[in-house]
Amino acid sequence: MKLIYVMDPLCGWCYGNYRNTLQTAENYKDIPFEIIPGGMWAGANVRKQSKQMAAYFIKHDEQIAKLTGTAFGEDYFKFINAQEVLLDSEIPSRAIVTVQEFWPEKNVTFAAAVQKERYFYGKDLNLDLTYQEILDSLGIDKEVFFKHFHSVEMKAATQAAFAKAADYAMSYPTLLLDTGSELLLIEQGYSSLEEISNRIESHLSVQ
């Protein structure tokens, strides 16, 4: 049995959901928690930030903050007005895949921290420097991380994760419970922590 969380590090709703994700992983820490990044802005879908995109983001971010109570930082709103910054999900997704592969017990905390770097602190997820402070805070060896992060193997593993995400979810965030015999939908889009917990408990009670 395991929980499967399909998300994207450049998905605003996934950021809005990050506290629920952390708490769910903590509440059910005896159940393995797998994160599968979806590659929303990857490959042919990579874009550059623009004033038009910033206006689009802000409109949706206001809705996300209102519904989830998750704060978007002032530095983030400054950052999204920067021109020519690439929106490429592959890079932060590869960072998440790398941590999950080599430090699986820290995958949920790391993924949440990556999202917060962009959406609260206004950091560029394309840069190695952005990840260094997170790695230090989690006690992950930076040299070992970056060796794997830049490897052909982790790039291939990230593409495999994108393909897997497409099989599991139509939208982000999606949380599934894999019982070993079936996949049960727990969350698609944003749900409250209480709703998530109630759905998990209802399924666990019949296993």
Short mmCIF file of C-alpha atoms in Angstrom, two decimals:
data_model
loop_
_atom_site.label_atom_id
_atom_site.label_comp_id
_atom_site.label_asym_id
_atom_site.label_seq_id
_atom_site.Cartn_x
_atom_site.Cartn_y
_atom_site.Cartn_z
CA MET A 1 0.00 0.00 0.00
CA LYS A 2 1.19 3.53 -0.75
CA LEU A 3 0.00 7.06 -1.34
CA ILE A 4 0.78 8.52 -4.76
CA TYR A 5 0.84 12.29 -5.20
CA VAL A 6 0.84 13.64 -8.75
CA MET A 7 1.84 17.29 -8.87
CA ASP A 8 3.96 19.84 -10.67
CA PRO A 9 6.41 22.22 -8.97
CA LEU A 10 5.17 25.07 -11.18
CA CYS A 11 1.50 24.40 -10.38
CA GLY A 12 0.02 27.12 -8.18
CA TRP A 13 -2.69 24.85 -6.83
CA CYS A 14 -0.03 22.31 -5.83
CA TYR A 15 1.73 25.05 -3.88
CA GLY A 16 -1.58 25.99 -2.27
CA ASN A 17 -1.89 22.34 -1.25
CA TYR A 18 1.64 21.94 0.14
CA ARG A 19 0.71 22.16 3.83
CA ASN A 20 -1.99 19.52 3.42
CA THR A 21 0.53 17.32 1.64
CA LEU A 22 3.07 17.67 4.44
CA GLN A 23 0.45 16.95 7.09
CA THR A 24 -1.01 13.99 5.22
CA ALA A 25 2.43 12.42 4.85
CA GLU A 26 3.01 12.97 8.58
CA ASN A 27 -0.42 11.62 9.59
CA TYR A 28 0.12 8.47 7.54
CA LYS A 29 3.88 8.12 7.91
CA ASP A 30 3.58 4.32 8.03
CA ILE A 31 2.31 4.40 4.43
CA PRO A 32 4.97 5.10 1.76
CA PHE A 33 4.37 8.42 0.00
CA GLU A 34 5.46 8.62 -3.64
CA ILE A 35 5.62 11.94 -5.49
CA ILE A 36 5.26 11.92 -9.27
CA PRO A 37 5.91 15.30 -10.96
CA GLY A 38 3.83 15.80 -14.06
CA GLY A 39 5.94 17.99 -16.35
CA MET A 40 3.23 20.60 -16.89
CA TRP A 41 5.69 23.13 -18.34
CA ALA A 42 8.29 20.86 -19.93
CA GLY A 43 9.60 20.03 -23.39
CA ALA A 44 7.45 21.71 -26.02
CA ASN A 45 5.44 23.41 -23.26
CA VAL A 46 8.35 25.41 -21.80
CA ARG A 47 7.46 29.11 -21.75
CA LYS A 48 9.05 32.43 -20.83
CA GLN A 49 7.54 34.68 -18.21
CA SER A 50 5.88 37.80 -19.56
CA LYS A 51 3.66 40.59 -18.29
CA GLN A 52 0.66 38.79 -19.74
CA MET A 53 1.58 35.58 -17.94
CA ALA A 54 2.19 37.47 -14.71
CA ALA A 55 -1.32 38.93 -14.88
CA TYR A 56 -2.73 35.45 -15.48
CA PHE A 57 -0.77 34.00 -12.56
CA ILE A 58 -1.80 36.76 -10.17
CA LYS A 59 -5.49 36.31 -10.97
CA HIS A 60 -5.32 32.59 -10.20
CA ASP A 61 -2.97 32.99 -7.24
CA GLU A 62 -5.49 35.27 -5.54
CA GLN A 63 -8.13 32.56 -5.90
CA ILE A 64 -5.73 29.91 -4.59
CA ALA A 65 -4.76 31.99 -1.56
CA LYS A 66 -8.41 32.74 -0.77
CA LEU A 67 -9.46 29.09 -0.89
CA THR A 68 -6.41 27.43 0.69
CA GLY A 69 -5.13 30.11 3.06
CA THR A 70 -1.63 29.61 1.67
CA ALA A 71 0.30 32.87 1.37
CA PHE A 72 2.13 33.92 -1.78
CA GLY A 73 5.18 36.04 -0.98
CA GLU A 74 5.83 39.61 -2.04
CA ASP A 75 9.14 38.49 -3.54
CA TYR A 76 7.24 36.02 -5.70
CA PHE A 77 5.01 38.73 -7.13
CA LYS A 78 8.11 40.76 -7.96
CA PHE A 79 9.80 37.73 -9.51
CA ILE A 80 6.97 36.80 -11.87
CA ASN A 81 7.24 40.22 -13.47
CA ALA A 82 10.84 39.45 -14.47
CA GLN A 83 11.05 38.96 -18.21
CA GLU A 84 12.78 36.10 -20.02
CA VAL A 85 12.72 33.70 -17.05
CA LEU A 86 12.05 30.20 -18.34
CA LEU A 87 9.10 28.27 -16.97
CA ASP A 88 10.54 24.76 -17.21
CA SER A 89 9.05 22.10 -14.95
CA GLU A 90 11.74 19.58 -15.87
CA ILE A 91 14.44 21.13 -13.69
CA PRO A 92 12.59 21.27 -10.34
CA SER A 93 10.88 17.98 -11.19
CA ARG A 94 14.30 16.39 -11.68
CA ALA A 95 15.37 17.74 -8.31
CA ILE A 96 12.33 16.10 -6.69
CA VAL A 97 12.94 12.83 -8.55
CA THR A 98 16.58 12.86 -7.44
CA VAL A 99 15.73 13.31 -3.77
CA GLN A 100 13.03 10.67 -3.98
CA GLU A 101 15.48 8.20 -5.50
CA PHE A 102 18.35 8.73 -3.06
CA TRP A 103 16.75 10.30 0.03
CA PRO A 104 13.15 8.98 -0.12
CA GLU A 105 12.38 9.80 3.50
CA LYS A 106 12.83 13.50 2.66
CA ASN A 107 10.89 13.62 -0.61
CA VAL A 108 7.73 15.31 0.69
CA THR A 109 9.57 17.94 2.71
CA PHE A 110 11.90 18.66 -0.19
CA ALA A 111 9.09 19.00 -2.74
CA ALA A 112 7.22 21.41 -0.45
CA ALA A 113 10.37 23.46 0.07
CA VAL A 114 10.98 23.66 -3.69
CA GLN A 115 7.49 25.03 -4.25
CA LYS A 116 7.92 27.55 -1.46
CA GLU A 117 11.19 28.78 -2.98
CA ARG A 118 9.27 30.02 -6.02
CA TYR A 119 5.89 30.92 -4.64
CA PHE A 120 6.94 32.56 -1.40
CA TYR A 121 10.58 33.57 -1.73
CA GLY A 122 10.50 34.38 -5.45
CA LYS A 123 13.48 32.24 -6.37
CA ASP A 124 14.33 30.90 -9.83
CA LEU A 125 13.95 27.11 -9.88
CA ASN A 126 16.17 26.90 -12.96
CA LEU A 127 19.26 27.70 -10.86
CA ASP A 128 21.34 25.22 -8.86
CA LEU A 129 21.83 27.92 -6.24
CA THR A 130 18.13 27.85 -5.38
CA TYR A 131 18.38 24.25 -4.18
CA GLN A 132 21.51 24.59 -2.08
CA GLU A 133 19.85 26.12 0.97
CA ILE A 134 17.11 23.47 0.92
CA LEU A 135 19.71 20.72 0.74
CA ASP A 136 21.58 22.21 3.69
CA SER A 137 18.40 22.49 5.76
CA LEU A 138 17.55 18.83 5.12
CA GLY A 139 21.07 17.52 5.65
CA ILE A 140 21.45 16.32 2.07
CA ASP A 141 25.01 16.22 0.74
CA LYS A 142 25.12 18.89 -2.00
CA GLU A 143 27.96 17.30 -3.95
CA VAL A 144 26.21 13.93 -4.08
CA PHE A 145 22.88 15.55 -4.95
CA PHE A 146 24.21 17.60 -7.85
CA LYS A 147 26.19 14.66 -9.21
CA HIS A 148 22.97 12.69 -9.53
CA PHE A 149 20.79 15.70 -10.40
CA HIS A 150 22.81 16.46 -13.55
CA SER A 151 23.18 12.81 -14.57
CA VAL A 152 21.72 11.20 -17.68
CA GLU A 153 20.05 8.66 -15.41
CA MET A 154 18.05 11.25 -13.46
CA LYS A 155 17.06 13.07 -16.64
CA ALA A 156 15.70 9.78 -17.98
CA ALA A 157 13.99 9.02 -14.66
CA THR A 158 12.28 12.41 -14.79
CA GLN A 159 10.92 11.74 -18.27
CA ALA A 160 9.68 8.38 -17.02
CA ALA A 161 7.95 10.16 -14.13
CA PHE A 162 6.18 12.49 -16.57
CA ALA A 163 4.88 9.50 -18.53
CA LYS A 164 3.75 7.81 -15.33
CA ALA A 165 1.98 10.96 -14.17
CA ALA A 166 0.05 11.10 -17.44
CA ASP A 167 -1.22 7.58 -16.77
CA TYR A 168 -2.31 8.43 -13.24
CA ALA A 169 -3.81 11.91 -13.40
CA MET A 170 -5.62 14.34 -15.68
CA SER A 171 -4.94 17.36 -13.48
CA TYR A 172 -2.82 18.52 -10.53
CA PRO A 173 -2.79 17.99 -7.66
CA THR A 174 -4.06 14.41 -7.56
CA LEU A 175 -3.66 12.10 -4.58
CA LEU A 176 -4.23 8.37 -4.94
CA LEU A 177 -4.19 5.44 -2.55
CA ASP A 178 -2.66 2.34 -4.11
CA THR A 179 -3.95 -0.66 -2.17
CA GLY A 180 -1.98 -3.13 -4.26
CA SER A 181 -5.11 -4.28 -6.06
CA GLU A 182 -6.65 -0.94 -7.05
CA LEU A 183 -6.00 2.79 -7.25
CA LEU A 184 -8.41 4.86 -5.18
CA LEU A 185 -8.88 8.59 -5.80
CA ILE A 186 -8.39 10.65 -2.65
CA GLU A 187 -7.97 14.14 -4.06
CA GLN A 188 -8.23 15.73 -7.50
CA GLY A 189 -7.78 19.46 -7.35
CA TYR A 190 -7.75 21.07 -3.92
CA SER A 191 -9.45 19.41 -0.94
CA SER A 192 -9.29 20.36 2.72
CA LEU A 193 -7.10 18.33 5.06
CA GLU A 194 -10.22 17.01 6.78
CA GLU A 195 -11.68 15.82 3.48
CA ILE A 196 -8.40 14.13 2.53
CA SER A 197 -8.12 12.40 5.90
CA ASN A 198 -11.75 11.25 5.87
CA ARG A 199 -11.36 9.70 2.43
CA ILE A 200 -8.16 7.90 3.37
CA GLU A 201 -9.71 6.62 6.60
CA SER A 202 -12.82 5.38 4.82
CA HIS A 203 -10.70 3.33 2.44
CA LEU A 204 -8.34 2.05 5.13
CA SER A 205 -11.28 0.86 7.22
CA VAL A 206 -12.31 -1.63 4.54
CA GLN A 207 -8.85 -2.94 3.68
#
